[in-house]
Amino acid sequence: MRTKPRPASAPLDTSVPLDTATPASRGRATPRAPKDQDPTLRAAYRLCRRTTRQHDPAIYALIKLMPATLRPACWALWATASVLDDLADQPDVEPARRAARVEAWTGALKHDLTVGTSADPIRYALVDTAGRWRLDLTSLRGAMARTRDDAHGVRFPDWAAWRAWCGEGVVPWVDQVRHLFERAGVPMTLRLDRQADYERFVDGAQLTDVLTDLSTDLAGGLLLLPREALEPFPGAEADLVRGRWSPAVAALVAELTALARRQVTRPAMTRGMHPGPATVLDTAADLMRAQLDAVEAAGPTLLTRPPRPSVVTRARVLVPARLRSALAWSLTPLTVPGPRPPGVGASDPGPAAEGTRLRPPPPHPDGIRPPRIAADQMPCHVAVIMDGNGRWAERRGLPRHEGHRVGTAAVYEMVYGALEIGLRHLTLYMFSTENWKRDTEEITTILDTVRRELDAGPFRDLNVRQRWSGRPDKLPQDLVDALRREEHRTRGHTGLTLTTCIDYGGRDEITRTAAALAQAAREGEVDPHLLGEDDFARHLPHPDMPDVDLLWRTGNEQRTSNFLPWHAAYAELYFTPDYWPDSDRRDLWQAITEYSRRQRRHGAVPAPLTRDPVSDNA
Ligand code: IPE
Ligand code: IPE
Ligand code: MG
């Protein structure tokens, strides 16, 4: 992080949005909710914003492309980096004292994170950000230590050493912003084959920064370029150190500018990404190219002051980017966690459900209450094939994974609706044994979304017992661990049993059960001749799961796709045309109402009707 102080010029904007919303905020617009009441915290974020704007207008402009709910967190992160840079950069203070100041600041931050508040405004905002967005700031320790260490006399033999040094200072900060996007449910998902592109992009950003700040660094006795880059231009290093613009220096600058331009130009890097973070990255690249134009145009003045692109050039990049990003964010809702109670450290995993008071589900935003269903008409077990995520996204011109992401809000809704209407068992089909046939990227997003939700634990303080049904062997181990952890954590809850089916296949379940029985028979525990249906059911992975009464599928398809064949043998089937992300608890209530009107027979003769249906038609 190489932010440079510049004089305050723009007036202070007091309308800092510090929105909080329920995790289930849905709708087209960015969720906005009651503002935080704490005026000190609001003032702290305002200071962070001002500090970011003064230190780095380009970063400030990029943060503006993010949704309003994410900006305060970014200002807090950047303001922290800037303050540390300033402490480390004071030319009139001797190096040891500067290092001690940085050390003291980071030590105080560590303490403040533990107590959950701070007397220093920038640390207060950062502590709040870390708690609010569940950011683990420990990865910043290395970067902060790098700021503390005196860069004087630092030299790099080659690009690899240069990359390691620069990266250590900046990558952890950028990673925090990536975590922020993840927490908001819009991950900056880089395809695995684009990882190298991203690394080059970061190199290009560093090199642009070094070229821009050449004059300031040289004045401070720093030459932050590797020997490998300097050597092909004999005399350039000595000229630079003396502040002399020579043909060798001009050729070196031309070469490095071209290299940085190639590195930041990675059109494929953002392909398939959510258009929001993609716009931020693409605009960052555009701004860097404009910056490199300014470096090229500077000529000898590069050695006397940092070049800047003109206001017109910046506007040419930023105005369309703002329009693009506004459109991108308006298309998708974000997950915005609420503030964390003071005293909870940022790296604390959060309050455990055990011992936590359970709360009722949040009501429907329109205040709609569930219908009254007679107890004997109420299904005990509703199983849902949540279908249509992909088509929901495709209809909107979004990548399919957006549908899976937005679909999580519908999951919240169904759980709330199930609790409100008093359903005992809700089983959700999230990922089938057949879904491995999909694109790796889509699979990754589905599983990442599940993992993120498990980490966030949105149902932990509801009376929901969570369980998982599926094969453990193909799923990532950390996901299996998280699923089992939630089962354990919520095992004492007595309201709704929520079973999520992940890498679930009905045939697989039956095959595994048959194998278990065959083994039991081999060991003499079971007599195959006496085996009945109940014996079979007792060997299923979840022997206490009741039969499915109502099997509901969204997304306009009429098939059961290998879902719960044993349990749903006599289920009432219900198919609806809406895509899953467009469904909410009212659709569940409608499904249950429809079920309550059905006559179930289970193979028996129907009960006599009170009226003759023929005369009804007459
Ligand atoms: C259902 O949505 C969710 C999963 C299968 C994981 P789809 O992804 O099947 O959406 P469509 O059917 O393609 O629209
Ligand atoms: C069923 O949906 C599986 C889940 C909802 C998890 P699919 O979309 O995979 O089913 P098909 O392929 O249309 O039958
Ligand atoms: Mg489907």
XYZ file of C-alpha atoms and ligand atoms in Angstrom:
647
model
C 0.000 0.000 0.000
C 1.668 3.162 -1.107
C -0.832 5.867 -0.453
C 0.455 9.432 -0.504
C -0.973 12.323 1.491
C -2.398 15.241 -0.439
C -4.128 18.399 0.758
C -7.795 18.245 1.696
C -9.873 19.952 -0.954
C -13.356 18.478 -1.327
C -16.001 19.420 1.240
C -16.972 16.879 3.819
C -19.999 14.822 2.841
C -22.074 14.015 5.886
C -24.425 11.521 4.278
C -22.376 8.433 4.951
C -24.656 5.460 4.478
C -24.267 2.891 7.202
C -27.104 0.698 6.225
C -27.942 -2.486 7.948
C -30.595 -4.900 6.862
C -31.766 -8.331 7.772
C -29.699 -11.068 6.162
C -32.680 -11.918 4.050
C -32.965 -8.527 2.395
C -34.340 -9.132 -1.060
C -35.538 -7.155 -3.979
C -34.092 -5.352 -6.919
C -32.561 -2.453 -5.095
C -29.593 -2.444 -2.752
C -31.088 -3.075 0.673
C -31.370 -0.005 2.843
C -32.400 -0.180 6.425
C -32.332 1.833 9.621
C -29.150 3.797 10.048
C -26.842 3.217 12.948
C -27.634 5.476 15.813
C -24.127 5.907 17.187
C -22.987 9.405 16.081
C -19.376 8.681 17.049
C -19.309 5.732 14.712
C -20.843 7.751 11.907
C -18.231 10.464 12.415
C -15.516 7.786 12.418
C -16.632 6.474 9.040
C -16.825 10.015 7.676
C -13.222 10.534 8.677
C -12.271 7.289 6.940
C -13.981 8.459 3.806
C -12.198 11.806 3.861
C -8.865 10.155 4.544
C -9.325 7.751 1.620
C -10.290 10.574 -0.716
C -7.303 12.678 0.268
C -4.781 9.882 0.067
C -5.909 8.111 -3.020
C -8.549 9.650 -5.279
C -8.391 6.688 -7.674
C -9.173 4.180 -4.919
C -11.871 6.532 -3.673
C -13.415 6.596 -7.159
C -13.329 2.794 -7.351
C -15.009 2.475 -3.953
C -17.751 4.700 -5.307
C -18.523 1.982 -7.842
C -19.449 -0.358 -5.028
C -22.896 -0.516 -3.486
C -23.444 2.045 -0.724
C -23.556 -0.662 1.930
C -20.011 -1.818 1.174
C -18.345 1.574 0.907
C -17.894 2.411 4.604
C -16.030 -0.865 5.145
C -13.709 -0.068 2.227
C -13.053 3.432 3.539
C -12.217 1.983 6.937
C -9.732 -0.435 5.386
C -8.117 2.170 3.151
C -8.010 4.818 5.840
C -6.200 2.340 8.078
C -3.651 1.626 5.376
C -3.205 5.371 4.793
C -2.711 6.173 8.471
C -0.073 3.478 8.745
C 1.625 4.770 5.604
C 1.669 8.274 7.059
C 3.141 7.073 10.334
C 5.849 5.212 8.444
C 6.478 8.070 6.000
C 7.136 11.038 8.302
C 10.418 12.409 6.897
C 11.225 14.535 9.951
C 11.042 11.574 12.348
C 13.905 9.129 12.670
C 13.225 5.592 11.393
C 13.224 3.860 14.776
C 10.611 6.252 16.149
C 8.468 5.871 13.025
C 8.610 2.095 13.385
C 7.654 2.409 17.064
C 4.638 4.538 16.127
C 3.421 2.012 13.569
C 3.973 -0.744 16.113
C 1.998 1.129 18.768
C -0.889 1.759 16.367
C -1.136 -1.880 15.276
C -0.810 -3.065 18.888
C -3.679 -0.776 19.880
C -5.729 -2.158 16.993
C -5.201 -5.688 18.229
C -6.463 -4.668 21.660
C -9.428 -2.746 20.211
C -10.460 -5.727 18.112
C -10.606 -7.810 21.250
C -12.753 -5.345 23.180
C -14.879 -4.448 20.141
C -14.481 -0.678 20.295
C -11.816 2.049 20.166
C -11.142 5.596 21.248
C -9.379 6.249 17.933
C -11.931 7.026 15.184
C -10.222 5.128 12.367
C -9.662 2.072 14.511
C -13.244 2.340 15.766
C -14.550 2.219 12.187
C -12.253 -0.684 11.360
C -13.280 -2.628 14.458
C -16.920 -2.073 13.547
C -16.249 -3.143 9.955
C -14.480 -6.303 11.075
C -17.323 -7.223 13.400
C -20.116 -6.262 11.055
C -18.713 -8.157 8.075
C -17.072 -10.953 10.047
C -13.660 -10.065 8.582
C -10.632 -11.783 9.990
C -7.984 -9.069 10.017
C -5.131 -11.305 11.123
C -4.029 -11.629 7.491
C -3.190 -7.890 7.595
C -0.525 -8.361 10.239
C 2.186 -9.066 7.659
C 1.214 -6.013 5.620
C 1.245 -3.816 8.708
C 4.641 -5.142 9.740
C 5.880 -4.385 6.207
C 4.779 -0.769 6.622
C 6.703 -0.616 9.890
C 9.926 -2.007 8.462
C 12.135 0.661 7.020
C 12.189 0.363 3.228
C 15.424 2.338 3.105
C 18.082 0.585 1.098
C 15.737 -2.209 0.062
C 16.799 -3.674 -3.317
C 15.458 -6.507 -5.422
C 17.657 -8.741 -7.580
C 14.791 -9.809 -9.837
C 11.086 -9.497 -10.554
C 10.245 -12.425 -8.270
C 11.768 -10.670 -5.237
C 10.113 -7.390 -6.241
C 6.732 -9.128 -6.605
C 7.048 -10.800 -3.197
C 7.914 -7.529 -1.463
C 5.245 -5.402 -3.147
C 2.630 -8.137 -2.856
C 3.147 -8.551 0.854
C 2.255 -4.912 1.353
C -0.838 -4.680 -0.793
C -2.392 -8.088 -1.541
C -3.740 -8.691 2.004
C -5.648 -5.391 1.832
C -7.151 -6.237 -1.543
C -8.025 -9.679 -0.197
C -10.033 -8.052 2.582
C -12.112 -6.288 -0.052
C -12.589 -9.616 -1.801
C -13.796 -11.116 1.498
C -16.170 -8.209 1.835
C -17.715 -8.982 -1.543
C -17.979 -12.619 -0.489
C -19.700 -11.732 2.751
C -22.174 -9.617 0.813
C -22.917 -12.640 -1.345
C -21.296 -11.285 -4.528
C -17.979 -13.085 -4.658
C -15.284 -11.808 -6.977
C -15.157 -15.339 -8.300
C -12.061 -15.827 -10.413
C -12.137 -18.857 -12.598
C -9.265 -21.130 -11.673
C -7.761 -20.697 -15.120
C -7.815 -16.909 -14.589
C -5.775 -16.906 -11.392
C -2.561 -16.217 -13.297
C -4.283 -13.290 -15.031
C -5.158 -11.853 -11.645
C -1.585 -12.163 -10.418
C -0.288 -10.345 -13.508
C -2.961 -7.700 -13.006
C -1.752 -7.106 -9.443
C 1.852 -6.875 -10.739
C 0.726 -4.287 -13.285
C -1.003 -2.277 -10.564
C 2.180 -2.289 -8.450
C 4.339 -1.274 -11.355
C 1.960 1.562 -12.295
C 2.206 2.734 -8.708
C 6.025 2.587 -8.677
C 6.277 4.514 -11.965
C 3.822 7.148 -10.747
C 5.653 7.669 -7.471
C 9.151 7.576 -8.942
C 9.901 11.216 -8.034
C 8.659 10.922 -4.426
C 10.478 7.643 -3.876
C 13.745 8.923 -5.361
C 13.533 12.011 -3.169
C 13.232 9.668 -0.182
C 16.209 7.622 -1.354
C 14.154 4.691 -2.663
C 14.412 2.956 -6.024
C 11.732 0.303 -6.006
C 12.639 -1.471 -9.239
C 14.425 -4.800 -9.605
C 17.954 -4.980 -10.982
C 16.630 -7.393 -13.611
C 14.574 -4.497 -15.019
C 17.348 -1.892 -14.739
C 20.282 -3.851 -16.153
C 19.242 -3.859 -19.848
C 19.449 -0.033 -19.719
C 23.109 0.766 -18.800
C 23.423 3.995 -16.887
C 19.705 4.273 -16.123
C 20.051 3.356 -12.453
C 22.803 5.894 -11.798
C 20.868 8.588 -13.699
C 17.718 7.859 -11.723
C 19.533 8.048 -8.411
C 20.956 11.412 -9.481
C 17.521 12.530 -10.689
C 18.786 12.919 -14.268
C 16.475 12.308 -17.223
C 18.597 10.574 -19.875
C 17.932 8.471 -23.004
C 18.551 5.353 -20.882
C 15.973 6.479 -18.296
C 13.499 7.374 -21.054
C 13.938 3.934 -22.651
C 13.558 2.205 -19.271
C 10.370 4.124 -18.492
C 8.967 3.354 -21.960
C 9.707 -0.338 -21.502
C 8.194 -0.516 -18.022
C 5.127 1.478 -18.997
C 4.465 -0.923 -21.857
C 4.960 -3.882 -19.517
C 2.548 -2.482 -16.923
C 0.006 -1.807 -19.664
C 0.192 -5.417 -20.829
C -0.109 -6.662 -17.276
C -3.223 -4.700 -16.384
C -4.942 -5.498 -19.679
C -6.632 -8.825 -18.865
C -10.009 -8.812 -20.606
C -10.718 -12.476 -19.846
C -10.090 -12.058 -16.113
C -13.570 -10.806 -15.282
C -15.473 -13.026 -17.700
C -18.305 -14.865 -15.949
C -17.920 -12.732 -12.809
C -20.850 -10.871 -11.248
C -21.051 -7.584 -13.201
C -20.634 -5.533 -9.986
C -17.130 -6.630 -8.948
C -16.281 -7.067 -12.644
C -16.994 -3.368 -13.265
C -14.784 -2.405 -10.323
C -11.865 -4.462 -11.666
C -12.348 -3.372 -15.284
C -12.498 0.273 -14.224
C -9.383 -0.160 -12.104
C -7.650 -1.375 -15.269
C -8.971 1.605 -17.266
C -7.760 4.047 -14.596
C -4.352 2.411 -14.546
C -4.057 2.690 -18.314
C -4.980 6.380 -18.037
C -2.335 6.707 -15.324
C 0.241 5.030 -17.574
C -0.672 7.474 -20.379
C 0.124 10.267 -17.932
C 3.445 8.603 -17.014
C 4.335 8.359 -20.703
C 3.360 11.933 -21.418
C 5.276 13.280 -18.395
C 8.765 12.990 -19.916
C 11.471 14.536 -17.685
C 8.865 15.861 -15.202
C 8.340 12.249 -14.100
C 11.428 12.775 -11.956
C 10.121 15.920 -10.300
C 6.423 15.237 -9.556
C 3.910 12.377 -9.781
C 1.962 12.606 -13.054
C -1.851 12.510 -12.900
C -4.389 11.993 -15.670
C -6.542 15.020 -16.398
C -9.992 15.453 -14.879
C -11.507 14.954 -18.341
C -9.663 11.661 -18.848
C -10.772 10.370 -15.471
C -14.344 11.408 -16.127
C -14.264 9.587 -19.468
C -13.493 6.398 -17.555
C -15.605 6.960 -14.473
C -18.893 8.313 -15.810
C -19.799 5.230 -17.881
C -18.402 2.982 -15.131
C -20.771 4.556 -12.613
C -23.726 3.907 -14.903
C -22.633 0.310 -15.476
C -22.098 -0.385 -11.806
C -25.396 1.217 -10.763
C -27.187 -1.072 -13.196
C -25.212 -4.123 -12.084
C -25.979 -3.616 -8.393
C -29.615 -2.791 -9.002
C -30.076 -6.241 -10.501
C -29.064 -8.209 -7.452
C -29.765 -7.941 -3.754
C -26.929 -8.144 -1.249
C -26.630 -9.959 2.008
C -25.905 -7.338 4.640
C -25.167 -8.536 8.144
C -26.164 -6.345 11.065
C -23.762 -4.762 13.552
C -22.147 -7.046 16.042
C -22.626 -6.465 19.754
C -19.678 -4.663 21.347
C -17.122 -6.831 23.032
C -17.073 -9.561 20.410
C -13.658 -9.790 18.805
C -13.340 -9.821 15.040
C -11.718 -13.204 14.788
C -14.201 -14.691 17.198
C -16.336 -17.214 15.331
C -19.485 -15.585 16.716
C -21.957 -16.495 19.392
C -22.628 -20.204 19.569
C -26.239 -21.269 19.342
C -25.979 -23.232 22.520
C -26.874 -21.010 25.387
C -28.123 -18.322 22.972
C -31.745 -17.302 23.352
C -33.919 -18.429 20.468
C -35.931 -15.808 18.654
C -39.030 -16.040 16.483
C -38.538 -15.822 12.709
C -38.614 -12.330 11.224
C -42.088 -11.534 9.898
C -42.860 -11.203 6.205
C -42.012 -7.621 5.093
C -45.698 -7.036 4.209
C -46.812 -8.315 7.607
C -48.667 -11.238 6.028
C -49.455 -14.031 8.464
C -49.759 -17.755 7.634
C -53.184 -19.278 6.891
C -54.877 -21.398 9.562
C -54.724 -25.055 8.630
C -56.612 -27.663 10.658
C -54.169 -29.922 12.496
C -55.357 -33.046 10.691
C -54.936 -31.341 7.298
C -51.431 -30.141 8.001
C -48.560 -32.018 6.317
C -45.867 -33.247 8.651
C -43.116 -33.260 6.041
C -42.754 -30.962 3.035
C -39.889 -31.663 0.637
C -38.929 -29.092 -1.960
C -37.061 -29.370 -5.248
C -35.828 -25.812 -5.495
C -35.586 -25.551 -9.251
C -35.155 -22.683 -11.699
C -32.174 -20.793 -10.290
C -30.251 -20.987 -13.551
C -33.152 -19.891 -15.719
C -33.963 -17.059 -13.309
C -30.457 -15.685 -13.845
C -30.362 -16.348 -17.595
C -33.628 -14.445 -18.052
C -31.923 -11.423 -16.535
C -28.764 -11.778 -18.584
C -26.828 -12.767 -15.450
C -24.478 -15.722 -15.006
C -26.248 -18.840 -13.671
C -24.452 -18.665 -10.356
C -26.281 -15.427 -9.613
C -29.489 -17.469 -9.512
C -28.010 -19.787 -6.919
C -26.848 -16.846 -4.870
C -30.159 -15.014 -4.931
C -31.958 -18.316 -4.314
C -30.581 -18.394 -0.758
C -32.989 -15.598 0.178
C -35.845 -17.939 -0.808
C -34.374 -20.600 1.490
C -34.521 -18.136 4.400
C -38.093 -17.320 3.484
C -39.175 -20.970 3.461
C -37.598 -21.618 6.831
C -39.335 -18.571 8.315
C -42.627 -19.570 6.696
C -42.306 -23.175 7.905
C -41.718 -22.000 11.479
C -44.629 -19.583 11.311
C -47.104 -22.152 10.036
C -45.839 -24.826 12.427
C -44.379 -27.341 9.969
C -42.336 -30.103 11.612
C -40.092 -31.213 8.728
C -38.822 -29.253 5.748
C -36.389 -30.945 3.380
C -34.660 -28.952 0.656
C -32.944 -30.366 -2.413
C -29.840 -28.234 -2.929
C -27.432 -30.346 -4.946
C -28.058 -33.724 -6.514
C -25.698 -36.586 -7.272
C -26.420 -35.731 -10.921
C -25.491 -32.055 -10.553
C -21.765 -32.936 -10.732
C -22.351 -33.026 -14.493
C -22.444 -29.217 -14.479
C -19.664 -26.750 -15.175
C -16.967 -26.703 -12.477
C -17.540 -23.001 -12.000
C -21.252 -23.472 -11.329
C -20.610 -26.358 -8.934
C -18.011 -24.283 -7.102
C -20.446 -21.412 -6.702
C -23.241 -23.645 -5.418
C -20.979 -25.285 -2.859
C -19.350 -21.965 -1.901
C -22.784 -20.461 -1.354
C -23.724 -23.347 0.942
C -20.434 -22.991 2.812
C -20.892 -19.269 3.251
C -24.399 -19.708 4.565
C -23.211 -22.352 7.016
C -20.522 -19.988 8.263
C -22.992 -17.133 8.598
C -25.400 -19.431 10.491
C -28.613 -17.521 9.703
C -30.847 -20.044 11.508
C -28.741 -20.550 14.599
C -30.911 -18.452 16.862
C -34.150 -19.849 15.459
C -35.714 -23.032 16.776
C -34.401 -25.051 13.827
C -32.628 -28.389 13.990
C -30.430 -28.588 10.927
C -29.461 -31.810 9.275
C -27.760 -32.860 6.095
C -28.483 -35.755 3.816
C -26.070 -36.818 1.090
C -22.812 -38.548 0.244
C -19.793 -37.374 2.177
C -17.032 -38.704 -0.078
C -17.105 -36.286 -3.034
C -17.800 -33.034 -1.212
C -14.935 -30.844 0.044
C -13.990 -31.942 3.553
C -14.409 -28.474 5.068
C -17.972 -28.373 3.778
C -18.762 -31.780 5.254
C -17.234 -30.610 8.543
C -19.355 -27.443 8.493
C -22.530 -29.439 7.772
C -21.803 -31.801 10.656
C -20.897 -28.898 12.908
C -24.321 -27.292 12.319
C -26.044 -30.629 12.968
C -24.257 -30.880 16.258
C -24.783 -27.266 17.198
C -28.555 -27.344 16.614
C -29.236 -30.877 17.805
C -31.224 -29.662 20.821
C -33.609 -27.485 18.808
C -37.160 -28.727 18.771
C -39.109 -26.544 16.310
C -38.528 -27.327 12.673
C -36.243 -30.066 11.376
C -34.570 -28.636 8.297
C -32.809 -31.262 6.194
C -30.638 -29.999 3.389
C -29.899 -32.527 0.665
C -26.443 -31.895 -0.743
C -24.851 -34.422 -3.055
C -28.016 -36.332 -2.436
C -29.414 -38.971 -4.780
C -32.353 -41.209 -3.973
C -30.872 -44.189 -5.749
C -27.597 -43.676 -3.960
C -29.444 -43.581 -0.637
C -31.246 -46.817 -1.444
C -28.087 -48.478 -2.713
C -26.154 -47.520 0.403
C -28.975 -48.788 2.588
C -29.066 -52.069 0.680
C -25.312 -52.398 1.111
C -25.621 -51.784 4.865
C -28.325 -54.440 5.071
C -26.298 -56.904 3.020
C -23.418 -56.384 5.405
C -25.721 -56.869 8.408
C -27.071 -60.056 6.816
C -23.560 -61.309 6.211
C -22.708 -60.736 9.831
C -25.806 -62.645 10.855
C -27.593 -59.627 12.346
C -30.463 -59.680 9.839
C -32.307 -62.612 8.326
C -32.902 -61.690 4.653
C -36.057 -63.808 4.571
C -37.663 -61.827 7.361
C -36.706 -58.406 6.068
C -39.644 -56.000 5.867
C -40.070 -52.402 4.726
C -39.720 -51.141 8.279
C -36.394 -52.934 8.640
C -35.231 -51.300 5.454
C -36.397 -47.861 6.628
C -34.503 -48.312 9.889
C -31.281 -48.701 7.915
C -31.721 -45.519 5.880
C -29.147 -42.797 6.658
C -31.845 -40.802 8.538
C -34.137 -43.483 9.931
C -36.253 -40.918 11.783
C -37.115 -38.906 8.683
C -40.880 -39.251 8.210
C -42.509 -39.986 4.870
C -42.910 -36.953 2.655
C -46.505 -35.729 2.630
C -46.068 -32.993 0.089
C -43.401 -32.864 -2.616
C -43.244 -29.413 -4.154
C -41.139 -28.486 -7.168
C -40.723 -24.946 -8.453
C -39.398 -23.988 -11.878
C -42.084 -25.402 -14.163
C -40.782 -28.974 -14.395
C -42.870 -32.011 -13.540
C -40.448 -34.687 -12.412
C -38.870 -35.796 -9.164
C -35.244 -36.029 -10.359
C -34.047 -38.725 -7.950
C -35.335 -36.923 -4.854
C -36.386 -39.000 -1.844
C -37.849 -41.963 -3.772
C -38.267 -44.020 -0.607
C -39.908 -41.315 1.482
C -41.966 -39.719 -1.262
C -43.529 -42.929 -2.572
C -46.974 -41.692 -1.519
C -46.383 -37.962 -1.449
C -48.822 -35.491 -2.895
C -47.103 -33.812 -5.821
C -47.320 -30.095 -6.399
C -45.626 -28.248 -9.253
C -45.437 -24.494 -9.655
C -44.222 -22.405 -12.597
C -42.209 -19.776 -10.691
C -38.456 -20.014 -10.463
C -37.048 -20.666 -7.018
C -35.491 -17.184 -6.467
C -38.925 -15.646 -7.094
C -40.572 -17.782 -4.412
C -41.174 -16.800 -0.809
C -42.957 -18.082 2.285
C -46.370 -17.263 0.785
C -45.728 -19.912 -1.888
C -44.991 -22.463 0.818
C -48.224 -21.526 2.586
C -50.089 -21.817 -0.715
C -48.596 -25.276 -1.262
C -49.684 -26.356 2.212
C -53.177 -24.913 1.650
C -53.423 -26.857 -1.603
C -52.295 -30.011 0.229
C -54.918 -29.490 2.913
C -57.602 -29.723 0.229
C -56.358 -32.968 -1.259
C -57.840 -36.302 -0.422
C -55.200 -38.886 0.369
C -56.065 -42.535 -0.028
C -52.936 -44.620 0.357
C -54.562 -47.336 -1.755
C -57.757 -47.507 0.248
C -61.279 -46.886 -1.017
C -62.132 -43.187 -0.750
C -64.332 -42.087 2.114
C -67.958 -41.542 0.968
C -68.612 -38.022 -0.260
C -71.269 -35.989 1.455
C -72.550 -34.709 -1.917
C -72.798 -36.424 -5.260
C -70.118 -34.926 -7.553
C -72.304 -35.648 -10.610
C -75.156 -33.540 -9.307
C -72.605 -30.804 -8.514
C -71.748 -30.614 -12.199
C -75.383 -30.517 -13.271
C -31.892 -25.653 -9.120
O -31.771 -24.707 -10.106
C -30.707 -25.648 -8.195
C -29.768 -26.748 -8.448
C -29.938 -27.750 -9.234
C -28.521 -26.667 -7.729
P -31.149 -25.074 -11.512
O -29.725 -24.687 -11.491
O -31.445 -26.482 -11.884
O -31.938 -24.078 -12.438
P -32.485 -24.368 -13.875
O -33.382 -25.580 -13.776
O -31.298 -24.635 -14.743
O -33.217 -23.134 -14.223
C -32.987 -31.101 -9.268
O -32.891 -30.093 -10.183
C -31.898 -31.000 -8.271
C -31.958 -29.850 -7.374
C -32.908 -28.957 -7.308
C -30.871 -29.745 -6.453
P -32.176 -30.301 -11.593
O -32.386 -29.058 -12.326
O -30.792 -30.775 -11.414
O -33.029 -31.485 -12.226
P -33.255 -31.898 -13.725
O -31.905 -32.147 -14.296
O -33.940 -30.752 -14.379
O -34.100 -33.111 -13.647
Mg -32.994 -27.343 -12.892
